Coordinates of C-alpha atoms and ligand atoms in Angstrom, one line a residue:
X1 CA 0.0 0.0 0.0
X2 CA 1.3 3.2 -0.7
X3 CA 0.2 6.6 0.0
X4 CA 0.0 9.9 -2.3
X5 CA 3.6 11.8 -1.9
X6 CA 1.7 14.5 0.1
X7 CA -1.6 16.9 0.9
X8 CA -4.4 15.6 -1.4
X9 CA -7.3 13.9 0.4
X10 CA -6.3 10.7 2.2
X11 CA -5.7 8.6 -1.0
X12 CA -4.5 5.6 -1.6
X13 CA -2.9 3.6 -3.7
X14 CA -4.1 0.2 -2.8
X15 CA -4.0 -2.6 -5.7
X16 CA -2.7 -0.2 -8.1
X17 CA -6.5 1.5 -7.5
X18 CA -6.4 4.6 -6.4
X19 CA -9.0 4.9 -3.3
X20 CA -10.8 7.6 -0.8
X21 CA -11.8 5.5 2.5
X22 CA -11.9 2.1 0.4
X23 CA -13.8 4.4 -2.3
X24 CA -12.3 3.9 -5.9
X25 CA -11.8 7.0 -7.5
X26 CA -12.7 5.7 -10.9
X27 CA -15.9 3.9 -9.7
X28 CA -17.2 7.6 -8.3
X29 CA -15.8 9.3 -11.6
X30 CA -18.4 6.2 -13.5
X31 CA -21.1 7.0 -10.6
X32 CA -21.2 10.7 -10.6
X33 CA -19.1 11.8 -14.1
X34 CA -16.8 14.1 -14.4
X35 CA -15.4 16.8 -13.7
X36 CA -16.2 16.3 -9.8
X37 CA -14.9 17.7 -6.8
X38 CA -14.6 14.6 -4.4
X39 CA -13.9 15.8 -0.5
X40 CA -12.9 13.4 2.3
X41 CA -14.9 14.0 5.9
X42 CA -12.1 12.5 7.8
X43 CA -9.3 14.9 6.7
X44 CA -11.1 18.1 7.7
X45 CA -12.1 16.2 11.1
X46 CA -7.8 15.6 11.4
X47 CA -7.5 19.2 10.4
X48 CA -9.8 20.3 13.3
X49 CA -8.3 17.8 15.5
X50 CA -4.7 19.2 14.6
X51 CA -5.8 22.5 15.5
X52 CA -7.3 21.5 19.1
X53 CA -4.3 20.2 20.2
X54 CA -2.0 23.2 18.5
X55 CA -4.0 25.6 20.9
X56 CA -4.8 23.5 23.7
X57 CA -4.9 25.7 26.7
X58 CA -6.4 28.6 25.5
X59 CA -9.4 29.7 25.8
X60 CA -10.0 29.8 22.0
X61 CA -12.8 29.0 19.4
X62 CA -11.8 28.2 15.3
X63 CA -14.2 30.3 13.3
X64 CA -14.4 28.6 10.1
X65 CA -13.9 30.7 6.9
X66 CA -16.4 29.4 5.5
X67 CA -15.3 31.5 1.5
X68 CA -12.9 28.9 1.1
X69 CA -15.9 26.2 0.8
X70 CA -19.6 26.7 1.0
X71 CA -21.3 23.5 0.7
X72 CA -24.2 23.4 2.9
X73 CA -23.1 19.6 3.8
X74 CA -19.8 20.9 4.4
X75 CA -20.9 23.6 6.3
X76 CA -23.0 21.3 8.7
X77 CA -20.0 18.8 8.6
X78 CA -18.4 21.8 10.0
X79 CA -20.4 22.6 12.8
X80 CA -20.6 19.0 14.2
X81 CA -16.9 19.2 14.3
X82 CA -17.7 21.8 16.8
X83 CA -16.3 25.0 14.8
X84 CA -18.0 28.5 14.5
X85 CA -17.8 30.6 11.2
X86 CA -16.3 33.6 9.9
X87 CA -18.3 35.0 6.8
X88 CA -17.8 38.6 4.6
X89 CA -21.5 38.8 2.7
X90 CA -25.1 38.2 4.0
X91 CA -25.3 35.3 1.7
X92 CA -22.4 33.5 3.3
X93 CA -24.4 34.4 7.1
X94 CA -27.5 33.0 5.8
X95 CA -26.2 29.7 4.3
X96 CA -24.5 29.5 7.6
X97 CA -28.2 29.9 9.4
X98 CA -29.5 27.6 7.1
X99 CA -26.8 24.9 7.5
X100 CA -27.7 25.2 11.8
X101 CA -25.2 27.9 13.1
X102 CA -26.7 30.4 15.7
X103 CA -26.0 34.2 14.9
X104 CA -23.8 34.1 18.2
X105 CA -21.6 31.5 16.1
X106 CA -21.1 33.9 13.1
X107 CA -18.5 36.6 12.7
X108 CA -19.1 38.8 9.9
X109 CA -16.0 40.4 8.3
X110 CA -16.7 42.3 5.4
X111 CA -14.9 45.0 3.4
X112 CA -15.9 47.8 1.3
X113 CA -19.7 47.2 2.3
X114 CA -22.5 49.6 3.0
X115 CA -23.8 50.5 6.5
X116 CA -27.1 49.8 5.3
X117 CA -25.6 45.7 5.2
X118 CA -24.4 46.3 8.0
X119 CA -27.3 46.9 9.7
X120 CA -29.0 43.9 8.0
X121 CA -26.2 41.7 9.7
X122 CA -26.8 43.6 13.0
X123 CA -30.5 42.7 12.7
X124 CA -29.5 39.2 12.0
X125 CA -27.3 39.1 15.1
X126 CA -24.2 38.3 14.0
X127 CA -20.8 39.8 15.0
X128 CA -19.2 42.4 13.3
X129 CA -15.7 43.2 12.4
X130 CA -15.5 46.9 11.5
X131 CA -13.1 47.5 8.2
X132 CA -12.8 51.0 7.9
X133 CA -13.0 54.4 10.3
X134 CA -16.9 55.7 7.9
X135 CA -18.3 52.6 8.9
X136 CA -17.0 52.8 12.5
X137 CA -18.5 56.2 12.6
X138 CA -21.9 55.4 11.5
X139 CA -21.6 52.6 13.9
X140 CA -21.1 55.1 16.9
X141 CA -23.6 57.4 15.3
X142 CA -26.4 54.3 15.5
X143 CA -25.5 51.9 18.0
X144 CA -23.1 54.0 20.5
X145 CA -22.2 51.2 23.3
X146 CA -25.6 49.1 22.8
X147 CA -24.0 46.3 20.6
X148 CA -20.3 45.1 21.1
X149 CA -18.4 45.2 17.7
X150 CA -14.5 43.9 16.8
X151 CA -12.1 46.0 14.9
X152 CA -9.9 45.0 12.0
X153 CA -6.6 46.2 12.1
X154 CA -4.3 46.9 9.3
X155 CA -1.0 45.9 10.7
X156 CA 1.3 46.9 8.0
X157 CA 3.1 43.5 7.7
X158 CA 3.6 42.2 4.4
X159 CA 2.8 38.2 4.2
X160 CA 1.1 36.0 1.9
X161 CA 1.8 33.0 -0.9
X162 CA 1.5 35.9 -3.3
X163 CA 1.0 39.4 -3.3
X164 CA -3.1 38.8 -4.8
X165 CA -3.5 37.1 -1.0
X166 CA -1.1 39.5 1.3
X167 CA -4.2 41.5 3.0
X168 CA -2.0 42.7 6.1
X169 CA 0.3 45.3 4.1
X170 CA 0.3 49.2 4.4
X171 CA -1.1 49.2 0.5
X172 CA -3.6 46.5 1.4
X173 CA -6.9 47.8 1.3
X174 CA -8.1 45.9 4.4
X175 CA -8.5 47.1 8.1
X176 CA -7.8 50.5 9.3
X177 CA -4.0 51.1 9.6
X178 CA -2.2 50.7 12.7
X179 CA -1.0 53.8 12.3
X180 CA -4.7 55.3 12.8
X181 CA -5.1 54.1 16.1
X182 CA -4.9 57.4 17.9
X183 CA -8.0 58.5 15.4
X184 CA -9.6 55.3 15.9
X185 CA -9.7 55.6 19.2
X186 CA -10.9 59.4 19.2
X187 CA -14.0 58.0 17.8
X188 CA -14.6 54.8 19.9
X189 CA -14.5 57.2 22.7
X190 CA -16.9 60.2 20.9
X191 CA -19.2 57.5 20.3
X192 CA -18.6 55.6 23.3
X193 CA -18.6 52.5 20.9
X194 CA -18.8 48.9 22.5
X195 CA -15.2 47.8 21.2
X196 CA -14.8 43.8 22.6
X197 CA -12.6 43.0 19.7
X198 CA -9.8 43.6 17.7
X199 CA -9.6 41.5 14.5
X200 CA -6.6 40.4 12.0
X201 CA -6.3 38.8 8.9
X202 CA -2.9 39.3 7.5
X203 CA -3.2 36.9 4.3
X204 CA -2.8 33.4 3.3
X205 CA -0.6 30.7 3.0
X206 CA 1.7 32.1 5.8
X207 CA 4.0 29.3 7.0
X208 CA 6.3 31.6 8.9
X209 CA 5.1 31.8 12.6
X210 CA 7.2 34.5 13.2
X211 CA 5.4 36.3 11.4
X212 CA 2.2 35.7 12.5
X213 CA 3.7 36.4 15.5
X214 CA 4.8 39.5 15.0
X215 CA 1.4 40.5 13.9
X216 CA -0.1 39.0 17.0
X217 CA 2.1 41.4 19.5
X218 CA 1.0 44.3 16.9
X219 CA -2.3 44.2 17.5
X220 CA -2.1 43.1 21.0
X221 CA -0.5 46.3 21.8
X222 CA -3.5 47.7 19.8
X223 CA -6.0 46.0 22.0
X224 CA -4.5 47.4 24.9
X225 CA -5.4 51.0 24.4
X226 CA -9.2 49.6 24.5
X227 CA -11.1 49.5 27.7
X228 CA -13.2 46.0 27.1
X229 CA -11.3 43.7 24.7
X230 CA -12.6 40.5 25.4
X231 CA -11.7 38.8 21.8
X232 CA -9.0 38.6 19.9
X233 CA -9.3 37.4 16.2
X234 CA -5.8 36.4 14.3
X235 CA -7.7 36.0 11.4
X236 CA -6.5 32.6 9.3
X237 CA -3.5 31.9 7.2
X238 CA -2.3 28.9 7.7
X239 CA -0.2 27.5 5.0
X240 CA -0.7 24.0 3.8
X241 CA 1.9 21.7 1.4
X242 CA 0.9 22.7 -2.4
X243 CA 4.3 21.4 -3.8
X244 CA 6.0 18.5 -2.9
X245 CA 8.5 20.3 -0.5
X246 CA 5.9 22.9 1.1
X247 CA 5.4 22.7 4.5
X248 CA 2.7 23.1 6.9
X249 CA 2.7 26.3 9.1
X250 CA 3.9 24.9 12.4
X251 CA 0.7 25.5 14.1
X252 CA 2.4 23.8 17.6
X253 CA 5.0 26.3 18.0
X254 CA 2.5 29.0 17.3
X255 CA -0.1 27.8 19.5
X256 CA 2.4 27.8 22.5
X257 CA 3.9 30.9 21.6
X258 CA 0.1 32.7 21.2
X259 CA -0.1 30.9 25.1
X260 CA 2.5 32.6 26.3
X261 CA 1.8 36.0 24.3
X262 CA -1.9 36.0 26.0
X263 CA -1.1 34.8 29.3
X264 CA 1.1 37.9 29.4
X265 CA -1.5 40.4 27.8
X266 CA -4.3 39.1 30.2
X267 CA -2.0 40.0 33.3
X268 CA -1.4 43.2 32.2
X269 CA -4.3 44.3 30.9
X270 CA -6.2 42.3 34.1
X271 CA -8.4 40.3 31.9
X272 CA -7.7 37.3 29.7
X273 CA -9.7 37.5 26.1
X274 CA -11.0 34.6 24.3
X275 CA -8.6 33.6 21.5
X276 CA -9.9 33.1 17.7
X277 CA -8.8 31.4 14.5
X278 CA -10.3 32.0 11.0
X279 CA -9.0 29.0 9.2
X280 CA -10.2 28.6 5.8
X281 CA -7.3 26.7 4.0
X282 CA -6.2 24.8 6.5
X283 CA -9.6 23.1 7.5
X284 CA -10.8 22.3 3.5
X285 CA -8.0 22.6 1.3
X286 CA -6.2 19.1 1.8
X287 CA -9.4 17.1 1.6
X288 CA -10.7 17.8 -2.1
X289 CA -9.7 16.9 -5.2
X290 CA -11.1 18.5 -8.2
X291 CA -11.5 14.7 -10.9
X292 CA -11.0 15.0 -14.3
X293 CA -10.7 13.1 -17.7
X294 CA -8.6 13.7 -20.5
X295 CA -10.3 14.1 -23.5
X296 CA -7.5 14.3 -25.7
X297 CA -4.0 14.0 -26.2
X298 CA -2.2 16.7 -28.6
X299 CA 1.7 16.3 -29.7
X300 CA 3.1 20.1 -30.3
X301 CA 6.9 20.2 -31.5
X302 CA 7.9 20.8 -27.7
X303 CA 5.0 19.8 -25.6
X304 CA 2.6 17.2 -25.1
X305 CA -0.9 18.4 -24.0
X306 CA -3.4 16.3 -22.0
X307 CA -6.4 18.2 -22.7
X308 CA -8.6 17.8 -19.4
X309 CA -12.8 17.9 -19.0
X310 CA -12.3 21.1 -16.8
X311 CA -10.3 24.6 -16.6
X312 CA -10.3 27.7 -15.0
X313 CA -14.1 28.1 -14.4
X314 CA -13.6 25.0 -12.4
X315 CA -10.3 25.5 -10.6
X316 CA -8.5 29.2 -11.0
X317 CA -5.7 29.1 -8.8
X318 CA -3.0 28.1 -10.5
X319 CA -4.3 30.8 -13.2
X320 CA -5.0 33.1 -10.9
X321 CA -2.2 33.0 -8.4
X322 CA 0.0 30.5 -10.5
X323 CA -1.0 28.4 -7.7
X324 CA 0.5 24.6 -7.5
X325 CA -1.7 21.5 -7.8
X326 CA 0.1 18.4 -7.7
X327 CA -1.9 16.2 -10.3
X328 CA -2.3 12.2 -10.2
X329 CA -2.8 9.6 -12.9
X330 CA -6.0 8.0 -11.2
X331 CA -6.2 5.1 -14.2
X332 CA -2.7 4.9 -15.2
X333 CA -0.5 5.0 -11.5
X334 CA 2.3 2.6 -12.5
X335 CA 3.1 4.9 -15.9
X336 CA 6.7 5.9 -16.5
X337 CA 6.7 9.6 -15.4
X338 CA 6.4 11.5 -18.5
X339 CA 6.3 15.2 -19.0
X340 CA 2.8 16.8 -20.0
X341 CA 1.2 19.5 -19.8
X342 CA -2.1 19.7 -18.2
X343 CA -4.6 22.0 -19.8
X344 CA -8.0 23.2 -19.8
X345 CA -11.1 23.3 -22.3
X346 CA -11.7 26.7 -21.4
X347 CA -10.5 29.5 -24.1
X348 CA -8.3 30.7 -22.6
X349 CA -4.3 29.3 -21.6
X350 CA -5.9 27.8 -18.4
X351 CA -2.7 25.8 -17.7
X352 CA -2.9 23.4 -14.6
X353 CA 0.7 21.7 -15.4
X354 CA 3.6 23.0 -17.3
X355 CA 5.7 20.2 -18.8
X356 CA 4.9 18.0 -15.4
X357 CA 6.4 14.6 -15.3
X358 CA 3.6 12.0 -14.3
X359 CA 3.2 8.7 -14.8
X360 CA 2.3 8.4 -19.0
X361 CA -1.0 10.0 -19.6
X362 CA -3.3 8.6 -21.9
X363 CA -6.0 9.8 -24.1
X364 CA -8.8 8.5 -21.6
X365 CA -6.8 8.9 -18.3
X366 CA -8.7 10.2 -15.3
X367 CA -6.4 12.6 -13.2
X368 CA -7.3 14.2 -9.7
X369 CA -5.8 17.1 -8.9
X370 CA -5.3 17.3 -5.6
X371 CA -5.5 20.1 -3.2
X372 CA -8.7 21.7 -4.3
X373 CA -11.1 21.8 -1.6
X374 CA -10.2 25.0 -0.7
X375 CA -11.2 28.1 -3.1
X376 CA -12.0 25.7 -5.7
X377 CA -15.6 25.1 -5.7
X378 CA -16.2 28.6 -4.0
X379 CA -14.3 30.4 -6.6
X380 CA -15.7 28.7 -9.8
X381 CA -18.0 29.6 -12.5
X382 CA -19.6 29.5 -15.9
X383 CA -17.3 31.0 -18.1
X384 CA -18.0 29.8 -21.2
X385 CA -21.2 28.3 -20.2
X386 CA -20.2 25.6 -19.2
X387 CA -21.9 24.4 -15.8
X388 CA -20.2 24.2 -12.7
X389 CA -19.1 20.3 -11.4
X390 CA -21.0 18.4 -8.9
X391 CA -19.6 18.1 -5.3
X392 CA -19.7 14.6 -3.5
X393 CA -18.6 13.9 0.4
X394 CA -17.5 10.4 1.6
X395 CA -18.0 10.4 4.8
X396 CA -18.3 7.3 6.9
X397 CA -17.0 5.1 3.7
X398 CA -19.9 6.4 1.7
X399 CA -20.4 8.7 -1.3
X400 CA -23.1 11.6 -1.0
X401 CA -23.8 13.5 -4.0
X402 CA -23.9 16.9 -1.7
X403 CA -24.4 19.3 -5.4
X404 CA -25.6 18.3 -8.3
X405 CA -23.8 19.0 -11.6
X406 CA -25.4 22.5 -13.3
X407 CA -27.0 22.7 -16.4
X408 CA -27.9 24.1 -19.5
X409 CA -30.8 25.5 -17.5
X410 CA -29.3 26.5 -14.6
X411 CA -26.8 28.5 -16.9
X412 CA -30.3 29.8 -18.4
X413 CA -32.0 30.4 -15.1
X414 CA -31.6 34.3 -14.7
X415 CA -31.2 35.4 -17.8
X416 CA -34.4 37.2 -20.1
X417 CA -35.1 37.4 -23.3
X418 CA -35.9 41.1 -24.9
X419 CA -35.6 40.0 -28.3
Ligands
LIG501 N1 -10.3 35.4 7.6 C1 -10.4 36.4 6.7 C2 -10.9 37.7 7.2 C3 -10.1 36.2 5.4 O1 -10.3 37.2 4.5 C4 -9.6 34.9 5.0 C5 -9.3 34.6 3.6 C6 -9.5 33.9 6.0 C7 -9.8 34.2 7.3 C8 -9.0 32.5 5.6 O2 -7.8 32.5 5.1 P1 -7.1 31.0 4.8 O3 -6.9 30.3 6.1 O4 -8.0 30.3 3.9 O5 -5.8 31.3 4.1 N2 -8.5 32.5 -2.9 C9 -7.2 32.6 -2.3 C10 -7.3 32.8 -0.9 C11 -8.0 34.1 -0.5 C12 -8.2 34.3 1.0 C13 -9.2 35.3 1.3 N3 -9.4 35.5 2.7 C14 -6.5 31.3 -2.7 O6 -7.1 30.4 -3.3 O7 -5.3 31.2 -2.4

């Protein structure tokens, strides 16, 4: 038995048949077609797990981002797992509702919203994290001290996989700048505004904890200038093994060293605040795999293409960030590694693998590509009308369809015809 070289879902080679829980991949590709995002329950239950024992000790909760994958299943998988949410539009808070989470379970982190949304998310009682100093006005001006709100600060520290997802920079257009804080402050006080967070997010796929670090004593220092902090958010992050050599963000040395960070900020400051995560990536991202088959097989003078059933509507991150997907030969495992290049159907250079050497593809070859739970789904779409996969679970050792594949008609749905 043999496992994949790293991340994916929890595949295995067994018999030269590549499985999920005992699942063959190529009996759910027959069952439910393809392209299909297949995601395994038991990794994101590890993934939880890992991050319970990372932060044992605190008083902390993981809020869930939920952007990174929306599936109502998922969602409710989510929540029995014992998580809370983080979400940034009303949509996101009501599929959350829907899926079973109390408002008191929901954060709400949005940016360049109107107040009149954020009222709506006030009437639905979720909490808020204020993004920028018009909003915290308007806040003051309505509410004063009669709902308790958290505060996203900008802490002017530049981290991220790529600069597309660095969010905590000075050019960032997140949070309100550290350096605003006397300001800030001048109007939590006019307004006598209920502030019982302070709230970071300084980007994604961060592995360096000294970095998140160094945010966290930022904004700690922040929260001490505040009379009733009882939160404090650090937002999400956490990097996860995309290529081979990646590592993980080394969530244990961060968890003790946030330990020792808040035990010292709650003597000081003569109270001890709840800790929270925002993990998006780090929850989702290693259990799905976005299934494909290769339609055909095209020699160029240089290259080989194996032209896949899927592109960037489906998957855009290695388009969109030149993100790396490590890609698997579900029907040909014991190839000789060949190079290919993995491309799209979409019209565009949607390019998943440049000259990658995998075992021999063939015209007819499933591949999964691995790594995709996370902004895969969430972020895909019907460019060139073409409809959006279907999702399935296994959970338990059994497949559920959890979204069906679009179609024509749902591609149809909204649109009218004048003519
Ligand atoms: N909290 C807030 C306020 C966020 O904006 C985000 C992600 C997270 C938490 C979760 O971050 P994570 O743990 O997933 O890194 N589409 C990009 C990532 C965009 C992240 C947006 N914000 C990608 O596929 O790499």
């Amino acid at each position: 038995m043999q496992s994949t070289r790293h991340g994916g879902v929890n595949m295995k080679l067994i018999n030269n048949e590549y499985k999920i829980q005992n699942i063959s991949l190529l009996s759910l590709a027959r069952q439910y077609g393809t392209p299909l995002y297949i995601y395994d329950a038991e990794v994101i239950s590890i993934q939880v797990e890992n991050l319970t024992t990372a932060f044992e000790g605190l008083n902390f909760k993981i809020k869930y981002a939920v952007k990174a994958l929306t599936n109502i299943s998922i969602l409710k998988y989510i929540k029995q797992l014992g998580c809370d949410v983080d979400t940034v539009s009303l949509e996101e808070v009501h599929i959350c509702m829907k899926a079973g989470f109390v408002p008191e379970q929901i954060t709400y982190t949005p940016n360049s919203v109107s107040f009149a949304e954020i009222m709506q998310a006030v009437q639905l009682g979720v909490f808020v994290n204020i993004d920028n100093m018009h909003i915290l006005t308007e806040w003051g001006k309505k509410y004063g001290n009669t709902i308790p709100c958290s505060i996203r600060i900008n802490p002017h520290v530049m981290a991220g996989g790529n600069l597309k997802i660095s969010t905590g920079h000075i050019d960032s257009k997140f949070g309100i700048s550290i350096d605003y804080t006397e300001a800030l402050l001048g109007v939590v006080h006019k307004y006598n505004i209920n502030v019982a967070g302070i709230h970071v997010h300084t980007g994604s796929d961060i592995s360096d904890i000294e970095v998140f670090m160094k945010v966290a004593n930022k904004i700690l220092e922040v929260a001490t200038k505040f009379e009733n902090i009882k939160i404090i958010d650090f937002g999400g992050g956490y990097k996860v093994p995309y290529k081979p050599d990646d590592k993980y963000a080394d969530l244990a040395m961060f968890g003790a060293n946030v330990k020792k960070a808040i035990s010292k900020f709650g003597k000081e400051y003569g109270a001890t605040p709840q800790v929270w995560f925002e993990p998006g990536k780090y929850l989702v991202s290693q259990c799905g795999i976005l299934l494909v088959h290769t339609n055909v097989l095209k020699h160029a003078p240089n290259t080989t293409f194996a032209g896949i059933d899927s592109g960037l509507n489906h998957l855009i991150r290695p388009m969109m960030y030149g993100a790396h997907h490590e890609i698997v030969n579900v029907s040909n495992p014991t190839g000789n590694p060949t190079p290919v290049s993995v491309v799209g159907n979409i019209c565009e250079t949607d390019t998943f693998a440049w000259q990658r050497s995998i075992p021999e593809v063939r015209q007819g070859d499933y591949l999964a590509i691995l790594n995709a739970g996370a902004y895969g789904m969430s972020m895909a779409s019907q460019y060139n009308s073409r409809p959006r996969p279907a999702e399935v679970l296994v959970y338990h050792g059994e497949p559920y369809l959890i979204r069906k594949r679009e179609t024509l008609e749902d591609i149809l749905h909204n649109q009218i015809e004048v003519f």
